[in-house]
């Protein structure tokens, strides 16, 4: 079975975490999904691209989560989440996935 690209893991964590929190009305449950996907992606980023790149991508992941909140006031919740997930996925692909 082929590995799922880290770009997909990270984007799925952001989109899935928000979706779970919204549909279950339990923010903590969405946070668990966000954290598990983020930790999985971070571990794979470290393996594929090294510690510095993994640190930068993890920072981008957390910043995307935090930044989606004020952005949602301007463009709406789902467009905000999809936008930041796409940005993290692109960064992940550029730094880690296209290498290997």
Short mmCIF file of N, CA, C and O in Angstrom, two decimals:
data_model
loop_
_atom_site.label_atom_id
_atom_site.label_comp_id
_atom_site.label_asym_id
_atom_site.label_seq_id
_atom_site.Cartn_x
_atom_site.Cartn_y
_atom_site.Cartn_z
N UNK A 1 0.84 -1.18 0.00
CA UNK A 1 0.00 0.00 0.00
C UNK A 1 0.89 1.24 0.00
O UNK A 1 1.85 1.34 0.74
N UNK A 2 0.56 2.20 -0.84
CA UNK A 2 1.33 3.43 -0.93
C UNK A 2 1.08 4.30 0.30
O UNK A 2 -0.01 4.29 0.87
N UNK A 3 2.10 5.06 0.68
CA UNK A 3 1.96 5.99 1.79
C UNK A 3 1.06 7.15 1.39
O UNK A 3 1.14 7.66 0.28
N UNK A 4 0.26 7.58 2.33
CA UNK A 4 -0.55 8.78 2.12
C UNK A 4 0.39 9.97 2.27
O UNK A 4 1.12 10.06 3.26
N UNK A 5 0.40 10.89 1.31
CA UNK A 5 1.28 12.05 1.42
C UNK A 5 1.00 12.87 2.68
O UNK A 5 -0.16 12.97 3.12
N UNK A 6 2.04 13.47 3.24
CA UNK A 6 1.85 14.27 4.44
C UNK A 6 0.95 15.47 4.17
O UNK A 6 0.26 15.94 5.09
N UNK A 7 0.94 15.94 2.95
CA UNK A 7 0.04 17.05 2.60
C UNK A 7 -1.41 16.66 2.85
O UNK A 7 -2.20 17.45 3.37
N UNK A 8 -1.75 15.43 2.52
CA UNK A 8 -3.12 14.93 2.72
C UNK A 8 -3.40 14.75 4.21
O UNK A 8 -4.48 15.09 4.70
N UNK A 9 -2.43 14.22 4.95
CA UNK A 9 -2.60 14.02 6.39
C UNK A 9 -2.86 15.35 7.08
O UNK A 9 -3.80 15.49 7.87
N UNK A 10 -2.03 16.35 6.78
CA UNK A 10 -2.16 17.65 7.44
C UNK A 10 -3.47 18.34 7.07
O UNK A 10 -4.19 18.84 7.95
N UNK A 11 -3.80 18.37 5.79
CA UNK A 11 -5.05 19.01 5.36
C UNK A 11 -6.25 18.29 5.95
O UNK A 11 -7.21 18.93 6.39
N UNK A 12 -6.19 16.97 6.00
CA UNK A 12 -7.30 16.19 6.57
C UNK A 12 -7.47 16.48 8.05
O UNK A 12 -8.59 16.48 8.56
N UNK A 13 -6.36 16.70 8.75
CA UNK A 13 -6.44 17.03 10.17
C UNK A 13 -7.16 18.35 10.41
O UNK A 13 -7.99 18.47 11.31
N UNK A 14 -6.84 19.34 9.59
CA UNK A 14 -7.49 20.65 9.74
C UNK A 14 -8.97 20.59 9.35
O UNK A 14 -9.84 21.05 10.09
N UNK A 15 -9.26 20.00 8.21
CA UNK A 15 -10.66 19.91 7.75
C UNK A 15 -11.45 18.96 8.64
O UNK A 15 -12.57 19.27 9.07
N UNK A 16 -10.88 17.80 8.90
CA UNK A 16 -11.58 16.80 9.72
C UNK A 16 -11.79 17.26 11.14
O UNK A 16 -12.85 17.04 11.72
N UNK A 17 -10.78 17.90 11.73
CA UNK A 17 -10.93 18.41 13.09
C UNK A 17 -12.05 19.41 13.19
O UNK A 17 -12.87 19.35 14.11
N UNK A 18 -12.12 20.32 12.23
CA UNK A 18 -13.20 21.30 12.24
C UNK A 18 -14.55 20.61 12.02
O UNK A 18 -15.52 20.90 12.73
N UNK A 19 -14.61 19.70 11.06
CA UNK A 19 -15.87 19.01 10.78
C UNK A 19 -16.38 18.24 11.98
O UNK A 19 -17.57 18.31 12.31
N UNK A 20 -15.50 17.51 12.63
CA UNK A 20 -15.91 16.74 13.81
C UNK A 20 -16.41 17.68 14.91
O UNK A 20 -17.45 17.44 15.52
N UNK A 21 -15.67 18.76 15.16
CA UNK A 21 -16.08 19.71 16.20
C UNK A 21 -17.43 20.34 15.87
O UNK A 21 -18.29 20.48 16.75
N UNK A 22 -17.62 20.67 14.62
CA UNK A 22 -18.87 21.32 14.24
C UNK A 22 -20.06 20.36 14.31
O UNK A 22 -21.13 20.70 14.81
N UNK A 23 -19.89 19.15 13.78
CA UNK A 23 -21.03 18.23 13.70
C UNK A 23 -21.36 17.56 15.02
O UNK A 23 -22.50 17.21 15.27
N UNK A 24 -20.36 17.37 15.87
CA UNK A 24 -20.64 16.74 17.17
C UNK A 24 -20.93 17.78 18.25
O UNK A 24 -21.40 17.43 19.31
N UNK A 25 -20.60 19.05 17.95
CA UNK A 25 -20.71 20.13 18.92
C UNK A 25 -19.81 19.91 20.14
O UNK A 25 -20.08 20.38 21.23
N UNK A 26 -18.73 19.16 19.92
CA UNK A 26 -17.75 18.88 20.96
C UNK A 26 -16.38 19.30 20.43
O UNK A 26 -15.73 18.56 19.70
N UNK A 27 -15.95 20.50 20.82
CA UNK A 27 -14.69 21.05 20.32
C UNK A 27 -13.50 20.16 20.68
O UNK A 27 -12.56 20.05 19.92
N UNK A 28 -13.57 19.56 21.87
CA UNK A 28 -12.46 18.71 22.31
C UNK A 28 -12.28 17.51 21.38
O UNK A 28 -11.16 17.09 21.12
N UNK A 29 -13.37 16.96 20.91
CA UNK A 29 -13.30 15.82 20.00
C UNK A 29 -12.64 16.22 18.68
O UNK A 29 -11.79 15.49 18.14
N UNK A 30 -12.99 17.39 18.17
CA UNK A 30 -12.34 17.90 16.98
C UNK A 30 -10.86 18.16 17.22
O UNK A 30 -10.02 17.91 16.36
N UNK A 31 -10.55 18.63 18.42
CA UNK A 31 -9.15 18.88 18.79
C UNK A 31 -8.32 17.62 18.82
O UNK A 31 -7.14 17.63 18.47
N UNK A 32 -8.94 16.52 19.22
CA UNK A 32 -8.22 15.23 19.22
C UNK A 32 -7.84 14.86 17.80
O UNK A 32 -6.69 14.48 17.53
N UNK A 33 -8.77 14.96 16.88
CA UNK A 33 -8.47 14.65 15.48
C UNK A 33 -7.41 15.57 14.91
O UNK A 33 -6.48 15.13 14.22
N UNK A 34 -7.50 16.85 15.22
CA UNK A 34 -6.51 17.83 14.78
C UNK A 34 -5.14 17.47 15.32
O UNK A 34 -4.15 17.48 14.59
N UNK A 35 -5.07 17.13 16.60
CA UNK A 35 -3.79 16.81 17.24
C UNK A 35 -3.18 15.51 16.71
O UNK A 35 -1.97 15.44 16.46
N UNK A 36 -3.99 14.49 16.53
CA UNK A 36 -3.48 13.20 16.04
C UNK A 36 -2.92 13.36 14.63
O UNK A 36 -1.82 12.89 14.32
N UNK A 37 -3.66 14.04 13.77
CA UNK A 37 -3.18 14.25 12.40
C UNK A 37 -1.93 15.12 12.40
O UNK A 37 -0.97 14.85 11.66
N UNK A 38 -1.91 16.15 13.24
CA UNK A 38 -0.74 17.01 13.32
C UNK A 38 0.50 16.27 13.81
O UNK A 38 1.59 16.44 13.26
N UNK A 39 0.33 15.43 14.82
CA UNK A 39 1.46 14.66 15.34
C UNK A 39 1.96 13.65 14.31
O UNK A 39 3.16 13.44 14.15
N UNK A 40 1.03 13.02 13.61
CA UNK A 40 1.40 12.06 12.57
C UNK A 40 2.17 12.76 11.45
O UNK A 40 3.22 12.29 11.01
N UNK A 41 1.64 13.90 11.01
CA UNK A 41 2.32 14.65 9.96
C UNK A 41 3.70 15.11 10.42
O UNK A 41 4.68 15.00 9.68
N UNK A 42 3.79 15.61 11.65
CA UNK A 42 5.07 16.11 12.17
C UNK A 42 6.13 15.01 12.21
O UNK A 42 7.29 15.24 11.84
N UNK A 43 5.72 13.84 12.63
CA UNK A 43 6.66 12.72 12.68
C UNK A 43 7.16 12.37 11.29
O UNK A 43 8.34 12.15 11.06
N UNK A 44 6.25 12.36 10.32
CA UNK A 44 6.64 12.04 8.94
C UNK A 44 7.43 13.17 8.31
O UNK A 44 8.35 12.93 7.52
N UNK A 45 7.11 14.43 8.65
CA UNK A 45 7.90 15.55 8.14
C UNK A 45 9.35 15.43 8.62
O UNK A 45 10.28 15.67 7.87
N UNK A 46 9.50 15.09 9.89
CA UNK A 46 10.84 14.95 10.45
C UNK A 46 11.60 13.86 9.72
O UNK A 46 12.76 14.03 9.36
N UNK A 47 10.94 12.75 9.47
CA UNK A 47 11.58 11.62 8.79
C UNK A 47 11.93 11.98 7.34
O UNK A 47 13.00 11.62 6.84
N UNK A 48 11.04 12.68 6.65
CA UNK A 48 11.22 12.96 5.23
C UNK A 48 12.09 14.19 4.95
O UNK A 48 12.77 14.23 3.93
N UNK A 49 12.03 15.19 5.84
CA UNK A 49 12.69 16.46 5.51
C UNK A 49 13.60 16.99 6.61
O UNK A 49 14.24 18.02 6.40
N UNK A 50 13.64 16.34 7.75
CA UNK A 50 14.54 16.78 8.82
C UNK A 50 13.84 17.61 9.89
O UNK A 50 12.69 18.02 9.74
N UNK A 51 14.57 17.85 10.96
CA UNK A 51 14.02 18.53 12.13
C UNK A 51 13.61 19.97 11.87
O UNK A 51 12.56 20.42 12.34
N UNK A 52 14.45 20.71 11.16
CA UNK A 52 14.15 22.13 10.92
C UNK A 52 12.89 22.27 10.08
O UNK A 52 11.99 23.06 10.40
N UNK A 53 12.80 21.50 9.02
CA UNK A 53 11.61 21.55 8.16
C UNK A 53 10.37 21.10 8.92
O UNK A 53 9.30 21.70 8.80
N UNK A 54 10.51 20.05 9.73
CA UNK A 54 9.37 19.57 10.52
C UNK A 54 8.91 20.64 11.50
O UNK A 54 7.70 20.84 11.68
N UNK A 55 9.85 21.33 12.11
CA UNK A 55 9.49 22.42 13.03
C UNK A 55 8.75 23.53 12.32
O UNK A 55 7.75 24.06 12.82
N UNK A 56 9.23 23.90 11.14
CA UNK A 56 8.59 24.97 10.37
C UNK A 56 7.19 24.55 9.92
O UNK A 56 6.24 25.34 10.01
N UNK A 57 7.05 23.33 9.45
CA UNK A 57 5.74 22.85 9.00
C UNK A 57 4.76 22.69 10.17
O UNK A 57 3.57 22.97 10.02
N UNK A 58 5.26 22.25 11.30
CA UNK A 58 4.40 22.13 12.49
C UNK A 58 3.93 23.51 12.92
O UNK A 58 2.75 23.70 13.28
N UNK A 59 4.83 24.48 12.88
CA UNK A 59 4.45 25.86 13.21
C UNK A 59 3.39 26.36 12.23
O UNK A 59 2.42 27.01 12.63
N UNK A 60 3.56 26.05 10.95
CA UNK A 60 2.58 26.45 9.95
C UNK A 60 1.22 25.79 10.21
O UNK A 60 0.17 26.43 10.05
N UNK A 61 1.23 24.54 10.62
CA UNK A 61 -0.01 23.79 10.92
C UNK A 61 -0.76 24.47 12.06
O UNK A 61 -1.96 24.72 11.97
N UNK A 62 -0.04 24.78 13.14
CA UNK A 62 -0.66 25.41 14.31
C UNK A 62 -1.12 26.83 13.95
O UNK A 62 -2.22 27.25 14.34
N UNK A 63 -0.30 27.56 13.20
CA UNK A 63 -0.68 28.90 12.78
C UNK A 63 -1.91 28.88 11.87
O UNK A 63 -2.76 29.78 11.95
N UNK A 64 -2.00 27.87 11.02
CA UNK A 64 -3.18 27.75 10.15
C UNK A 64 -4.44 27.52 10.98
O UNK A 64 -5.48 28.13 10.72
N UNK A 65 -4.33 26.66 11.97
CA UNK A 65 -5.47 26.42 12.86
C UNK A 65 -5.88 27.73 13.55
O UNK A 65 -7.05 28.10 13.54
N UNK A 66 -4.92 28.42 14.13
CA UNK A 66 -5.21 29.67 14.83
C UNK A 66 -5.71 30.74 13.87
O UNK A 66 -6.65 31.48 14.17
N UNK A 67 -5.08 30.83 12.71
CA UNK A 67 -5.45 31.85 11.74
C UNK A 67 -6.79 31.65 11.09
O UNK A 67 -7.41 32.59 10.59
N UNK A 68 -7.26 30.41 11.07
CA UNK A 68 -8.56 30.14 10.45
C UNK A 68 -9.70 30.80 11.22
O UNK A 68 -10.74 31.12 10.63
N UNK A 69 -9.51 31.02 12.51
CA UNK A 69 -10.58 31.62 13.32
C UNK A 69 -10.87 33.07 12.93
O UNK A 69 -12.02 33.39 12.60
N UNK A 70 -9.89 33.96 12.94
CA UNK A 70 -10.20 35.32 12.49
C UNK A 70 -10.54 35.40 11.00
O UNK A 70 -11.36 36.22 10.59
N UNK A 71 -9.92 34.54 10.19
CA UNK A 71 -10.23 34.54 8.77
C UNK A 71 -11.69 34.15 8.52
O UNK A 71 -12.33 34.68 7.61
N UNK A 72 -12.22 33.28 9.36
CA UNK A 72 -13.61 32.83 9.17
C UNK A 72 -14.61 33.98 9.34
O UNK A 72 -15.69 33.95 8.77
N UNK A 73 -14.24 34.99 10.10
CA UNK A 73 -15.12 36.15 10.27
C UNK A 73 -15.22 36.96 8.97
O UNK A 73 -16.20 37.66 8.75
N UNK A 74 -14.22 36.83 8.13
CA UNK A 74 -14.21 37.57 6.86
C UNK A 74 -14.81 36.78 5.69
O UNK A 74 -15.49 37.34 4.86
N UNK A 75 -14.50 35.46 5.63
CA UNK A 75 -14.91 34.69 4.46
C UNK A 75 -15.86 33.54 4.78
O UNK A 75 -16.36 32.89 3.86
N UNK A 76 -16.09 33.27 6.03
CA UNK A 76 -16.95 32.15 6.42
C UNK A 76 -16.10 30.99 6.94
O UNK A 76 -14.91 30.89 6.64
N UNK A 77 -16.74 30.12 7.70
CA UNK A 77 -16.01 29.04 8.38
C UNK A 77 -15.39 28.04 7.41
O UNK A 77 -14.19 27.78 7.45
N UNK A 78 -16.22 27.44 6.55
CA UNK A 78 -15.68 26.41 5.67
C UNK A 78 -14.66 26.95 4.67
O UNK A 78 -13.61 26.34 4.47
N UNK A 79 -14.92 28.10 4.03
CA UNK A 79 -13.88 28.63 3.14
C UNK A 79 -12.56 28.90 3.87
O UNK A 79 -11.48 28.67 3.32
N UNK A 80 -12.66 29.37 5.10
CA UNK A 80 -11.46 29.61 5.89
C UNK A 80 -10.70 28.31 6.15
O UNK A 80 -9.48 28.24 5.94
N UNK A 81 -11.41 27.30 6.57
CA UNK A 81 -10.77 26.02 6.88
C UNK A 81 -10.15 25.42 5.61
O UNK A 81 -9.00 24.95 5.63
N UNK A 82 -10.89 25.43 4.52
CA UNK A 82 -10.34 24.89 3.27
C UNK A 82 -9.14 25.70 2.79
O UNK A 82 -8.17 25.15 2.25
N UNK A 83 -9.18 27.01 2.97
CA UNK A 83 -8.07 27.86 2.55
C UNK A 83 -6.79 27.57 3.31
O UNK A 83 -5.72 27.38 2.71
N UNK A 84 -6.90 27.51 4.64
CA UNK A 84 -5.69 27.25 5.43
C UNK A 84 -5.22 25.81 5.24
O UNK A 84 -4.01 25.54 5.23
N UNK A 85 -6.15 24.88 5.07
CA UNK A 85 -5.75 23.48 4.83
C UNK A 85 -5.01 23.37 3.50
O UNK A 85 -4.00 22.66 3.40
N UNK A 86 -5.47 24.08 2.50
CA UNK A 86 -4.78 24.09 1.21
C UNK A 86 -3.39 24.69 1.30
O UNK A 86 -2.44 24.18 0.70
N UNK A 87 -3.25 25.75 2.07
CA UNK A 87 -1.94 26.39 2.24
C UNK A 87 -0.97 25.44 2.95
O UNK A 87 0.19 25.32 2.54
N UNK A 88 -1.43 24.77 3.98
CA UNK A 88 -0.57 23.82 4.70
C UNK A 88 -0.23 22.63 3.80
O UNK A 88 0.91 22.15 3.79
N UNK A 89 -1.20 22.16 3.05
CA UNK A 89 -0.94 21.04 2.14
C UNK A 89 0.10 21.41 1.10
O UNK A 89 1.01 20.62 0.81
N UNK A 90 0.00 22.60 0.54
CA UNK A 90 0.98 23.05 -0.45
C UNK A 90 2.37 23.15 0.17
O UNK A 90 3.35 22.69 -0.43
N UNK A 91 2.46 23.73 1.35
CA UNK A 91 3.76 23.83 2.02
C UNK A 91 4.33 22.45 2.33
O UNK A 91 5.52 22.19 2.12
N UNK A 92 3.48 21.55 2.79
CA UNK A 92 3.92 20.19 3.11
C UNK A 92 4.43 19.48 1.87
O UNK A 92 5.47 18.82 1.90
N UNK A 93 3.70 19.62 0.79
CA UNK A 93 4.14 18.98 -0.46
C UNK A 93 5.48 19.55 -0.90
O UNK A 93 6.40 18.81 -1.26
N UNK A 94 5.60 20.88 -0.88
CA UNK A 94 6.81 21.54 -1.37
C UNK A 94 8.04 21.18 -0.53
O UNK A 94 9.14 21.00 -1.07
N UNK A 95 7.86 21.06 0.78
CA UNK A 95 9.00 20.85 1.67
C UNK A 95 9.31 19.37 1.89
O UNK A 95 10.46 18.98 1.95
N UNK A 96 8.27 18.55 1.98
CA UNK A 96 8.50 17.14 2.36
C UNK A 96 8.11 16.11 1.31
O UNK A 96 8.88 15.21 1.02
N UNK A 97 6.93 16.23 0.73
CA UNK A 97 6.41 15.15 -0.12
C UNK A 97 7.11 15.03 -1.47
O UNK A 97 7.33 13.93 -1.95
N UNK A 98 7.44 16.13 -2.08
CA UNK A 98 8.03 16.03 -3.42
C UNK A 98 9.45 15.49 -3.40
O UNK A 98 9.97 15.09 -4.42
N UNK A 99 10.04 15.43 -2.25
CA UNK A 99 11.41 14.89 -2.10
C UNK A 99 11.43 13.37 -2.25
O UNK A 99 12.44 12.81 -2.62
N UNK A 100 10.38 12.74 -1.82
CA UNK A 100 10.49 11.30 -1.81
C UNK A 100 9.25 10.69 -2.12
O UNK A 100 8.68 9.84 -2.41
#
